PDB file of C-alpha atoms in Angstrom:
ATOM      1  CA  ASP T   1       4.753  13.796  -8.020  1.00  0.00           C
ATOM      2  CA  ILE T   2       1.617  13.018  -6.041  1.00  0.00           C
ATOM      3  CA  GLN T   3       2.435  12.349  -2.394  1.00  0.00           C
ATOM      4  CA  MET T   4       0.435   9.634  -0.646  1.00  0.00           C
ATOM      5  CA  THR T   5       0.306   9.950   3.132  1.00  0.00           C
ATOM      6  CA  GLN T   6      -1.043   7.148   5.271  1.00  0.00           C
ATOM      7  CA  SER T   7      -2.103   7.340   8.893  1.00  0.00           C
ATOM      8  CA  PRO T   8      -1.408   5.925  11.290  1.00  0.00           C
ATOM      9  CA  SER T   9       2.004   4.425  10.548  1.00  0.00           C
ATOM     10  CA  THR T  10       1.386   1.713  13.117  1.00  0.00           C
ATOM     11  CA  LEU T  11      -1.863   0.501  14.565  1.00  0.00           C
ATOM     12  CA  SER T  12      -2.272  -1.861  17.520  1.00  0.00           C
ATOM     13  CA  ALA T  13      -5.561  -3.725  17.554  1.00  0.00           C
ATOM     14  CA  SER T  14      -7.212  -6.881  18.814  1.00  0.00           C
ATOM     15  CA  VAL T  15      -9.005  -9.635  16.979  1.00  0.00           C
ATOM     16  CA  GLY T  16     -12.555  -8.508  16.345  1.00  0.00           C
ATOM     17  CA  ASP T  17     -11.740  -4.789  16.317  1.00  0.00           C
ATOM     18  CA  ARG T  18     -12.909  -2.474  13.580  1.00  0.00           C
ATOM     19  CA  VAL T  19      -9.847  -0.914  11.977  1.00  0.00           C
ATOM     20  CA  THR T  20      -9.625   2.132   9.732  1.00  0.00           C
ATOM     21  CA  ILE T  21      -6.565   3.292   7.804  1.00  0.00           C
ATOM     22  CA  THR T  22      -6.498   6.660   6.056  1.00  0.00           C
ATOM     23  CA  CYS T  23      -4.654   7.607   2.879  1.00  0.00           C
ATOM     24  CA  ARG T  24      -4.415  11.208   1.688  1.00  0.00           C
ATOM     25  CA  ALA T  25      -3.251  12.307  -1.741  1.00  0.00           C
ATOM     26  CA  SER T  26      -1.475  15.620  -2.256  1.00  0.00           C
ATOM     27  CA  GLN T  27      -3.820  16.352  -5.170  1.00  0.00           C
ATOM     28  CA  SER T  28      -6.988  14.854  -6.526  1.00  0.00           C
ATOM     29  CA  ILE T  29      -6.689  11.353  -7.940  1.00  0.00           C
ATOM     30  CA  SER T  30     -10.424  10.835  -8.516  1.00  0.00           C
ATOM     31  CA  SER T  31     -10.967   7.180  -7.543  1.00  0.00           C
ATOM     32  CA  TRP T  32      -7.715   5.841  -8.983  1.00  0.00           C
ATOM     33  CA  LEU T  33      -6.540   4.263  -5.765  1.00  0.00           C
ATOM     34  CA  ALA T  34      -5.574   0.730  -4.799  1.00  0.00           C
ATOM     35  CA  TRP T  35      -4.955  -0.890  -1.433  1.00  0.00           C
ATOM     36  CA  TYR T  36      -2.481  -3.732  -0.948  1.00  0.00           C
ATOM     37  CA  GLN T  37      -1.745  -6.053   1.956  1.00  0.00           C
ATOM     38  CA  GLN T  38       1.798  -7.253   2.527  1.00  0.00           C
ATOM     39  CA  LYS T  39       2.986  -9.879   4.962  1.00  0.00           C
ATOM     40  CA  PRO T  40       6.656 -10.256   5.966  1.00  0.00           C
ATOM     41  CA  GLY T  41       8.761 -11.769   3.203  1.00  0.00           C
ATOM     42  CA  LYS T  42       5.842 -11.850   0.770  1.00  0.00           C
ATOM     43  CA  ALA T  43       4.753  -9.858  -2.236  1.00  0.00           C
ATOM     44  CA  PRO T  44       1.948  -7.326  -1.861  1.00  0.00           C
ATOM     45  CA  LYS T  45      -1.558  -8.571  -2.542  1.00  0.00           C
ATOM     46  CA  LEU T  46      -4.250  -6.426  -4.173  1.00  0.00           C
ATOM     47  CA  LEU T  47      -7.234  -5.922  -1.865  1.00  0.00           C
ATOM     48  CA  ILE T  48      -9.145  -2.948  -3.262  1.00  0.00           C
ATOM     49  CA  TYR T  49      -9.025  -1.155  -6.620  1.00  0.00           C
ATOM     50  CA  LYS T  50     -10.717   1.973  -7.878  1.00  0.00           C
ATOM     51  CA  ALA T  51     -10.986   3.111  -4.251  1.00  0.00           C
ATOM     52  CA  SER T  52     -13.885   0.868  -3.291  1.00  0.00           C
ATOM     53  CA  SER T  53     -13.988  -2.240  -5.472  1.00  0.00           C
ATOM     54  CA  LEU T  54     -13.153  -5.463  -3.684  1.00  0.00           C
ATOM     55  CA  GLU T  55     -10.724  -7.729  -5.484  1.00  0.00           C
ATOM     56  CA  SER T  56     -12.027 -11.222  -6.192  1.00  0.00           C
ATOM     57  CA  GLY T  57     -11.366 -13.625  -3.335  1.00  0.00           C
ATOM     58  CA  VAL T  58     -10.773 -10.903  -0.747  1.00  0.00           C
ATOM     59  CA  PRO T  59     -12.975 -11.272   2.356  1.00  0.00           C
ATOM     60  CA  SER T  60     -15.911  -8.907   2.580  1.00  0.00           C
ATOM     61  CA  ARG T  61     -14.681  -7.560   5.936  1.00  0.00           C
ATOM     62  CA  PHE T  62     -12.358  -5.384   3.856  1.00  0.00           C
ATOM     63  CA  SER T  63     -13.857  -2.269   2.334  1.00  0.00           C
ATOM     64  CA  GLY T  64     -12.571   0.932   0.788  1.00  0.00           C
ATOM     65  CA  SER T  65     -14.082   4.355   0.390  1.00  0.00           C
ATOM     66  CA  GLY T  66     -13.252   7.881  -0.663  1.00  0.00           C
ATOM     67  CA  SER T  67     -12.503   9.930  -3.722  1.00  0.00           C
ATOM     68  CA  GLY T  68     -10.478  12.980  -4.622  1.00  0.00           C
ATOM     69  CA  THR T  69      -7.815  13.229  -1.939  1.00  0.00           C
ATOM     70  CA  GLU T  70      -9.169  11.309   1.077  1.00  0.00           C
ATOM     71  CA  PHE T  71      -9.475   7.538   1.212  1.00  0.00           C
ATOM     72  CA  THR T  72     -10.011   4.904   3.862  1.00  0.00           C
ATOM     73  CA  LEU T  73      -9.502   1.183   4.159  1.00  0.00           C
ATOM     74  CA  THR T  74     -11.698  -0.455   6.776  1.00  0.00           C
ATOM     75  CA  ILE T  75     -11.489  -3.933   8.226  1.00  0.00           C
ATOM     76  CA  SER T  76     -14.833  -4.516   9.900  1.00  0.00           C
ATOM     77  CA  SER T  77     -13.704  -7.273  12.263  1.00  0.00           C
ATOM     78  CA  LEU T  78      -9.974  -7.887  12.433  1.00  0.00           C
ATOM     79  CA  GLN T  79      -8.943 -11.505  12.006  1.00  0.00           C
ATOM     80  CA  PRO T  80      -5.599 -13.146  12.914  1.00  0.00           C
ATOM     81  CA  ASP T  81      -4.697 -13.365   9.212  1.00  0.00           C
ATOM     82  CA  ASP T  82      -5.075  -9.593   8.830  1.00  0.00           C
ATOM     83  CA  PHE T  83      -2.020  -8.622  10.849  1.00  0.00           C
ATOM     84  CA  ALA T  84       0.159  -7.183   8.093  1.00  0.00           C
ATOM     85  CA  THR T  85       1.285  -3.941   6.504  1.00  0.00           C
ATOM     86  CA  TYR T  86      -1.134  -2.095   4.228  1.00  0.00           C
ATOM     87  CA  TYR T  87      -0.193   0.260   1.391  1.00  0.00           C
ATOM     88  CA  CYS T  88      -2.248   2.618  -0.711  1.00  0.00           C
ATOM     89  CA  GLN T  89      -1.172   3.455  -4.265  1.00  0.00           C
ATOM     90  CA  GLN T  90      -2.408   6.050  -6.716  1.00  0.00           C
ATOM     91  CA  TYR T  91      -2.607   5.263 -10.412  1.00  0.00           C
ATOM     92  CA  SER T  92      -4.017   8.556 -11.593  1.00  0.00           C
ATOM     93  CA  THR T  93      -0.760  10.018 -12.872  1.00  0.00           C
ATOM     94  CA  TYR T  94       2.880   9.142 -13.385  1.00  0.00           C
ATOM     95  CA  PRO T  95       4.961   8.452 -11.460  1.00  0.00           C
ATOM     96  CA  ARG T  96       2.784   5.944  -9.659  1.00  0.00           C
ATOM     97  CA  THR T  97       3.262   6.455  -5.936  1.00  0.00           C
ATOM     98  CA  PHE T  98       2.646   4.439  -2.798  1.00  0.00           C
ATOM     99  CA  GLY T  99       1.942   5.487   0.741  1.00  0.00           C
ATOM    100  CA  GLN T 100       4.550   4.769   3.384  1.00  0.00           C
ATOM    101  CA  GLY T 101       2.529   1.865   4.779  1.00  0.00           C
ATOM    102  CA  THR T 102       0.478   1.131   7.889  1.00  0.00           C
ATOM    103  CA  LYS T 103       1.531  -1.795  10.031  1.00  0.00           C
ATOM    104  CA  VAL T 104      -1.346  -3.474  11.856  1.00  0.00           C
ATOM    105  CA  GLU T 105       0.005  -5.156  14.968  1.00  0.00           C
ATOM    106  CA  ILE T 106      -1.508  -7.380  17.606  1.00  0.00           C
ATOM    107  CA  LYS T 107      -2.482  -5.456  20.731  1.00  0.00           C
TER     108      LYS T 107
ATOM    109  CA  GLN D   1      -3.540 -18.585 -14.026  1.00  0.00           C
ATOM    110  CA  ILE D   2      -1.218 -15.593 -14.087  1.00  0.00           C
ATOM    111  CA  THR D   3       2.216 -15.987 -12.568  1.00  0.00           C
ATOM    112  CA  LEU D   4       5.334 -13.824 -12.670  1.00  0.00           C
ATOM    113  CA  LYS D   5       8.842 -14.544 -11.474  1.00  0.00           C
ATOM    114  CA  GLU D   6      11.832 -12.245 -11.190  1.00  0.00           C
ATOM    115  CA  SER D   7      15.375 -13.423 -11.811  1.00  0.00           C
ATOM    116  CA  GLY D   8      18.788 -11.844 -11.745  1.00  0.00           C
ATOM    117  CA  PRO D   9      21.878 -11.433  -9.608  1.00  0.00           C
ATOM    118  CA  THR D  10      21.571 -11.287  -5.858  1.00  0.00           C
ATOM    119  CA  LEU D  11      24.740  -9.223  -5.472  1.00  0.00           C
ATOM    120  CA  VAL D  12      26.093  -6.424  -7.632  1.00  0.00           C
ATOM    121  CA  LYS D  13      28.995  -4.080  -7.081  1.00  0.00           C
ATOM    122  CA  PRO D  14      28.630  -0.305  -6.949  1.00  0.00           C
ATOM    123  CA  THR D  15      28.714   1.305 -10.412  1.00  0.00           C
ATOM    124  CA  GLN D  16      27.758  -1.970 -12.093  1.00  0.00           C
ATOM    125  CA  THR D  17      24.647  -2.457 -14.225  1.00  0.00           C
ATOM    126  CA  LEU D  18      21.809  -4.574 -12.897  1.00  0.00           C
ATOM    127  CA  THR D  19      19.779  -6.685 -15.303  1.00  0.00           C
ATOM    128  CA  LEU D  20      16.564  -8.240 -14.036  1.00  0.00           C
ATOM    129  CA  THR D  21      14.209 -10.485 -15.960  1.00  0.00           C
ATOM    130  CA  CYS D  22      10.525 -10.962 -15.273  1.00  0.00           C
ATOM    131  CA  THR D  23       9.273 -14.218 -16.771  1.00  0.00           C
ATOM    132  CA  PHE D  24       5.533 -14.607 -16.813  1.00  0.00           C
ATOM    133  CA  SER D  25       2.779 -16.983 -17.814  1.00  0.00           C
ATOM    134  CA  GLY D  26      -0.981 -16.867 -18.086  1.00  0.00           C
ATOM    135  CA  PHE D  27      -1.092 -13.719 -20.204  1.00  0.00           C
ATOM    136  CA  SER D  28       0.524 -12.173 -23.248  1.00  0.00           C
ATOM    137  CA  LEU D  29       2.217  -8.805 -23.480  1.00  0.00           C
ATOM    138  CA  SER D  30       0.842  -8.505 -26.983  1.00  0.00           C
ATOM    139  CA  THR D  31      -2.720  -8.339 -25.644  1.00  0.00           C
ATOM    140  CA  SER D  32      -4.224  -4.879 -25.736  1.00  0.00           C
ATOM    141  CA  GLY D  33      -4.192  -3.167 -22.356  1.00  0.00           C
ATOM    142  CA  VAL D  34      -1.674  -5.421 -20.644  1.00  0.00           C
ATOM    143  CA  GLY D  35       1.320  -3.986 -18.824  1.00  0.00           C
ATOM    144  CA  VAL D  36       4.158  -5.199 -16.605  1.00  0.00           C
ATOM    145  CA  GLY D  37       5.615  -2.922 -13.983  1.00  0.00           C
ATOM    146  CA  TRP D  38       8.592  -2.951 -11.633  1.00  0.00           C
ATOM    147  CA  ILE D  39       8.342  -1.993  -7.994  1.00  0.00           C
ATOM    148  CA  ARG D  40      11.109  -2.156  -5.415  1.00  0.00           C
ATOM    149  CA  GLN D  41      11.256  -2.194  -1.633  1.00  0.00           C
ATOM    150  CA  PRO D  42      14.399  -1.467   0.401  1.00  0.00           C
ATOM    151  CA  PRO D  43      14.636  -3.540   3.585  1.00  0.00           C
ATOM    152  CA  GLY D  44      12.111  -2.305   6.125  1.00  0.00           C
ATOM    153  CA  GLU D  45      10.890   0.462   3.843  1.00  0.00           C
ATOM    154  CA  ALA D  46       7.924   1.238   1.623  1.00  0.00           C
ATOM    155  CA  LEU D  47       7.170   0.185  -1.926  1.00  0.00           C
ATOM    156  CA  GLU D  48       8.477   2.321  -4.795  1.00  0.00           C
ATOM    157  CA  TRP D  49       7.199   2.053  -8.371  1.00  0.00           C
ATOM    158  CA  PHE D  50       9.827   2.848 -11.014  1.00  0.00           C
ATOM    159  CA  ALA D  51       9.097   1.340 -14.432  1.00  0.00           C
ATOM    160  CA  LEU D  52       6.261   0.075 -16.592  1.00  0.00           C
ATOM    161  CA  ILE D  53       5.922  -1.287 -20.125  1.00  0.00           C
ATOM    162  CA  PHE D  54       2.692  -1.787 -22.039  1.00  0.00           C
ATOM    163  CA  TRP D  55       1.558  -4.098 -24.808  1.00  0.00           C
ATOM    164  CA  ASP D  56       2.037  -1.306 -27.378  1.00  0.00           C
ATOM    165  CA  ASP D  57       5.633  -0.702 -26.156  1.00  0.00           C
ATOM    166  CA  ASP D  58       4.678   2.464 -24.314  1.00  0.00           C
ATOM    167  CA  LYS D  59       7.225   2.832 -21.537  1.00  0.00           C
ATOM    168  CA  ARG D  60       6.992   4.832 -18.329  1.00  0.00           C
ATOM    169  CA  TYR D  61       9.742   5.545 -15.818  1.00  0.00           C
ATOM    170  CA  SER D  62      10.043   7.212 -12.465  1.00  0.00           C
ATOM    171  CA  PRO D  63      11.659  10.613 -13.112  1.00  0.00           C
ATOM    172  CA  SER D  64      14.061  10.059 -10.221  1.00  0.00           C
ATOM    173  CA  LEU D  65      15.517   6.931 -11.870  1.00  0.00           C
ATOM    174  CA  LYS D  66      14.731   7.505 -15.543  1.00  0.00           C
ATOM    175  CA  SER D  67      18.293   8.275 -16.620  1.00  0.00           C
ATOM    176  CA  ARG D  68      19.440   4.888 -15.314  1.00  0.00           C
ATOM    177  CA  LEU D  69      16.634   2.650 -16.537  1.00  0.00           C
ATOM    178  CA  THR D  70      15.742   0.720 -19.644  1.00  0.00           C
ATOM    179  CA  ILE D  71      12.730  -1.583 -19.854  1.00  0.00           C
ATOM    180  CA  THR D  72      12.110  -3.898 -22.776  1.00  0.00           C
ATOM    181  CA  LYS D  73       9.818  -6.782 -23.601  1.00  0.00           C
ATOM    182  CA  ASP D  74      10.264 -10.031 -25.482  1.00  0.00           C
ATOM    183  CA  THR D  75       6.758 -11.134 -26.324  1.00  0.00           C
ATOM    184  CA  SER D  76       7.885 -14.451 -27.795  1.00  0.00           C
ATOM    185  CA  LYS D  77       9.649 -15.405 -24.571  1.00  0.00           C
ATOM    186  CA  ASN D  78       7.021 -13.919 -22.245  1.00  0.00           C
ATOM    187  CA  GLN D  79       9.677 -11.809 -20.591  1.00  0.00           C
ATOM    188  CA  VAL D  80      10.283  -8.242 -19.519  1.00  0.00           C
ATOM    189  CA  VAL D  81      13.869  -7.143 -18.991  1.00  0.00           C
ATOM    190  CA  LEU D  82      14.892  -4.213 -16.832  1.00  0.00           C
ATOM    191  CA  THR D  83      18.365  -2.717 -16.751  1.00  0.00           C
ATOM    192  CA  MET D  84      19.490  -0.235 -14.123  1.00  0.00           C
ATOM    193  CA  THR D  85      22.901   1.348 -14.553  1.00  0.00           C
ATOM    194  CA  ASN D  86      25.343   2.756 -12.043  1.00  0.00           C
ATOM    195  CA  MET D  87      24.072   0.762  -9.075  1.00  0.00           C
ATOM    196  CA  ASP D  88      24.594   2.181  -5.610  1.00  0.00           C
ATOM    197  CA  PRO D  89      24.167   0.686  -2.119  1.00  0.00           C
ATOM    198  CA  VAL D  90      20.928   2.702  -1.761  1.00  0.00           C
ATOM    199  CA  ASP D  91      19.506   0.542  -4.565  1.00  0.00           C
ATOM    200  CA  THR D  92      19.641  -2.486  -2.269  1.00  0.00           C
ATOM    201  CA  ALA D  93      16.068  -3.749  -2.260  1.00  0.00           C
ATOM    202  CA  THR D  94      13.657  -6.497  -3.133  1.00  0.00           C
ATOM    203  CA  TYR D  95      12.598  -6.011  -6.736  1.00  0.00           C
ATOM    204  CA  TYR D  96       9.107  -7.074  -7.830  1.00  0.00           C
ATOM    205  CA  CYS D  97       7.469  -7.283 -11.210  1.00  0.00           C
ATOM    206  CA  ALA D  98       3.689  -7.076 -11.442  1.00  0.00           C
ATOM    207  CA  HIS D  99       0.888  -7.353 -14.013  1.00  0.00           C
ATOM    208  CA  LEU D 100      -1.851  -4.921 -14.858  1.00  0.00           C
ATOM    209  CA  SER D 101      -4.631  -4.797 -17.407  1.00  0.00           C
ATOM    210  CA  LYS D 102      -5.758  -1.282 -18.317  1.00  0.00           C
ATOM    211  CA  TRP D 103      -9.062  -2.291 -19.838  1.00  0.00           C
ATOM    212  CA  SER D 104     -10.131  -4.522 -16.969  1.00  0.00           C
ATOM    213  CA  SER D 105     -12.199  -3.232 -14.079  1.00  0.00           C
ATOM    214  CA  ARG D 106      -8.970  -3.088 -12.049  1.00  0.00           C
ATOM    215  CA  GLY D 107      -7.475  -0.566 -14.435  1.00  0.00           C
ATOM    216  CA  ASP D 108      -3.845   0.227 -13.725  1.00  0.00           C
ATOM    217  CA  SER D 109      -3.722  -1.408 -10.306  1.00  0.00           C
ATOM    218  CA  PHE D 110      -1.206  -4.237  -9.986  1.00  0.00           C
ATOM    219  CA  ASP D 111      -3.288  -7.368  -9.641  1.00  0.00           C
ATOM    220  CA  PHE D 112      -0.639 -10.078  -9.848  1.00  0.00           C
ATOM    221  CA  TRP D 113       2.860  -9.882  -8.419  1.00  0.00           C
ATOM    222  CA  GLY D 114       5.995 -11.956  -8.618  1.00  0.00           C
ATOM    223  CA  GLN D 115       7.597 -13.272  -5.442  1.00  0.00           C
ATOM    224  CA  GLY D 116      10.344 -10.672  -5.616  1.00  0.00           C
ATOM    225  CA  THR D 117      14.102 -10.954  -5.833  1.00  0.00           C
ATOM    226  CA  MET D 118      16.486  -9.418  -3.318  1.00  0.00           C
ATOM    227  CA  VAL D 119      19.369  -7.448  -4.796  1.00  0.00           C
ATOM    228  CA  THR D 120      22.239  -6.278  -2.603  1.00  0.00           C
ATOM    229  CA  VAL D 121      24.634  -3.615  -3.823  1.00  0.00           C
ATOM    230  CA  SER D 122      27.962  -3.931  -2.087  1.00  0.00           C
ATOM    231  CA  SER D 123      31.644  -4.066  -2.908  1.00  0.00           C
TER     232      SER D 123
END
C-alpha cells in the first residue's frame, strides 16, 4: 500500500496567514493526488484534484502543487471559513489511501 | 445535480453483517467511467477508502477488508449496496459513499459525497 504522510498534524494560524500543508507519498504517484476539506460533522469536500487543479467553486486562495512523492496545499490568506481538517488522497494505485489529516486551528 | 445518500442500521451487534445502501441521483452507474466508492471514518480518526464499483461492474476492495466485503450495483434503482460481514467494534465509524468519473478531468478523485451514516458496533 502507498502510505500518505501529512505534516503538520495540527496547525495554529490566524486569519490572513499563508498556510502550507505537506503530503508525502511512500512511492511515486505522479500527479494522482486530491485534497479534501472536512468540517466537523460534515462530509469531505474536494478542493484540488490532479495535484494542482482547482475544483469548480473553490476559492482561488487554495492552490496545490507537487508531483511524484511531495505535494503541498497552500491557502494564500486564511479565512474564517477555512478552519477545518484537510486530507490528501492518492488515486494512483489500489488501495486508495488518505493521509492522516491536518487540522487547521485558530491561533 | 449529483447527490448521494447512505442508509442502513445505526447499530449492529458484533459478528453481524452490515448492509449499507447508497442511493444517488444526478448520474447513472451505467455511464462509462462512473464509479461509486465507500469511505469510512472512525470517530476522531482519518478517512479510510475500502470499496469501489464502476459502471462496467469492475470492483475494487481494500486488501485489509476484502474477505468481508461485497459491493453490488442496481442501475435501475440508482443504488449501490455494500455488505460487510463479521462486524467488530473497531468497525464503528461514519460510512460515506462518493462519486467519481474516470474520464472527467477529476479522474478518480471523489467529487461528490453523501452526508455519511454513523454505524456503531456494540452488543
